[in-house]
Amino acid sequence: MQKCYGAIERFDGIQKIGVRRHEVFYGFGEDENGKWQFRGTVEYRPTLDEIKEMIISAINEDVDETILSGFVWTAVDGTQYRVWLSLENQTNYKAIYDLAVQMNGQGVLPVTFKFGTAEEPTYHEFTTLEELQSFYLQAIQFIQATYQRGWMEKDSVDWSCYENVIEL
């Protein structure tokens, strides 16, 4: 399933759009690019198990994408940084944070992290353990809240919407 922009309202269900072709629709949201919904096209009438797999995979991919590129951290001075939370970066942030806590910052701080994008990098130097801790805890809280939102989304799917095909 893909996130398709231009949706005007939520529609969960399956439509027959050709002799054998069906489209599965799920969800509704809005981000910086506009209103969207998930849409998947298949060349056959999918089973409910196949639809469940499509929708759950779409939700999981959306959660992963949000974790990867959706975290914005606000520094003490009010500057906002878009933080790329790849697994490698999460591991690096944790390692530096753990070492800084163990060493009470000695020999670890100051430490500079690169934020932003490859095209527009920004840098922030952490000089205190308190600021590094604030950054790390906010990142972890963002990740956990994003996972919880995904879990709630998966738990709230009304699978009965996919029992009957709407024919155009």
CSV table of C-alpha atoms in Angstrom, one decimal, residues 3 15 20 24 26 33 41 46 66 81 92 95 98-99 102 121 124 128 131 137 148:
chain,number,residue,atom,x,y,z
A,3,LYS,CA,0.3,6.8,1.0
A,15,GLN,CA,-13.5,-1.4,-4.5
A,20,ARG,CA,-10.2,-8.4,-11.9
A,24,VAL,CA,-8.0,-1.5,-0.9
A,26,TYR,CA,-7.4,2.4,4.6
A,33,ASN,CA,2.2,17.4,2.0
A,41,THR,CA,-4.1,-2.1,-6.0
A,46,PRO,CA,-7.7,-10.3,-2.1
A,66,THR,CA,7.8,8.7,11.3
A,81,TYR,CA,16.5,20.5,14.9
A,92,ASN,CA,25.2,6.1,18.7
A,95,ALA,CA,26.2,4.9,23.5
A,98,ASP,CA,25.4,6.0,28.5
A,99,LEU,CA,29.1,6.9,28.5
A,102,GLN,CA,28.8,6.8,33.5
A,121,PRO,CA,22.8,19.8,7.8
A,124,HIS,CA,24.5,21.2,17.9
A,128,THR,CA,26.1,19.7,29.7
A,131,GLU,CA,21.1,19.0,27.9
A,137,LEU,CA,14.9,11.2,26.8
A,148,GLN,CA,2.0,3.2,20.8
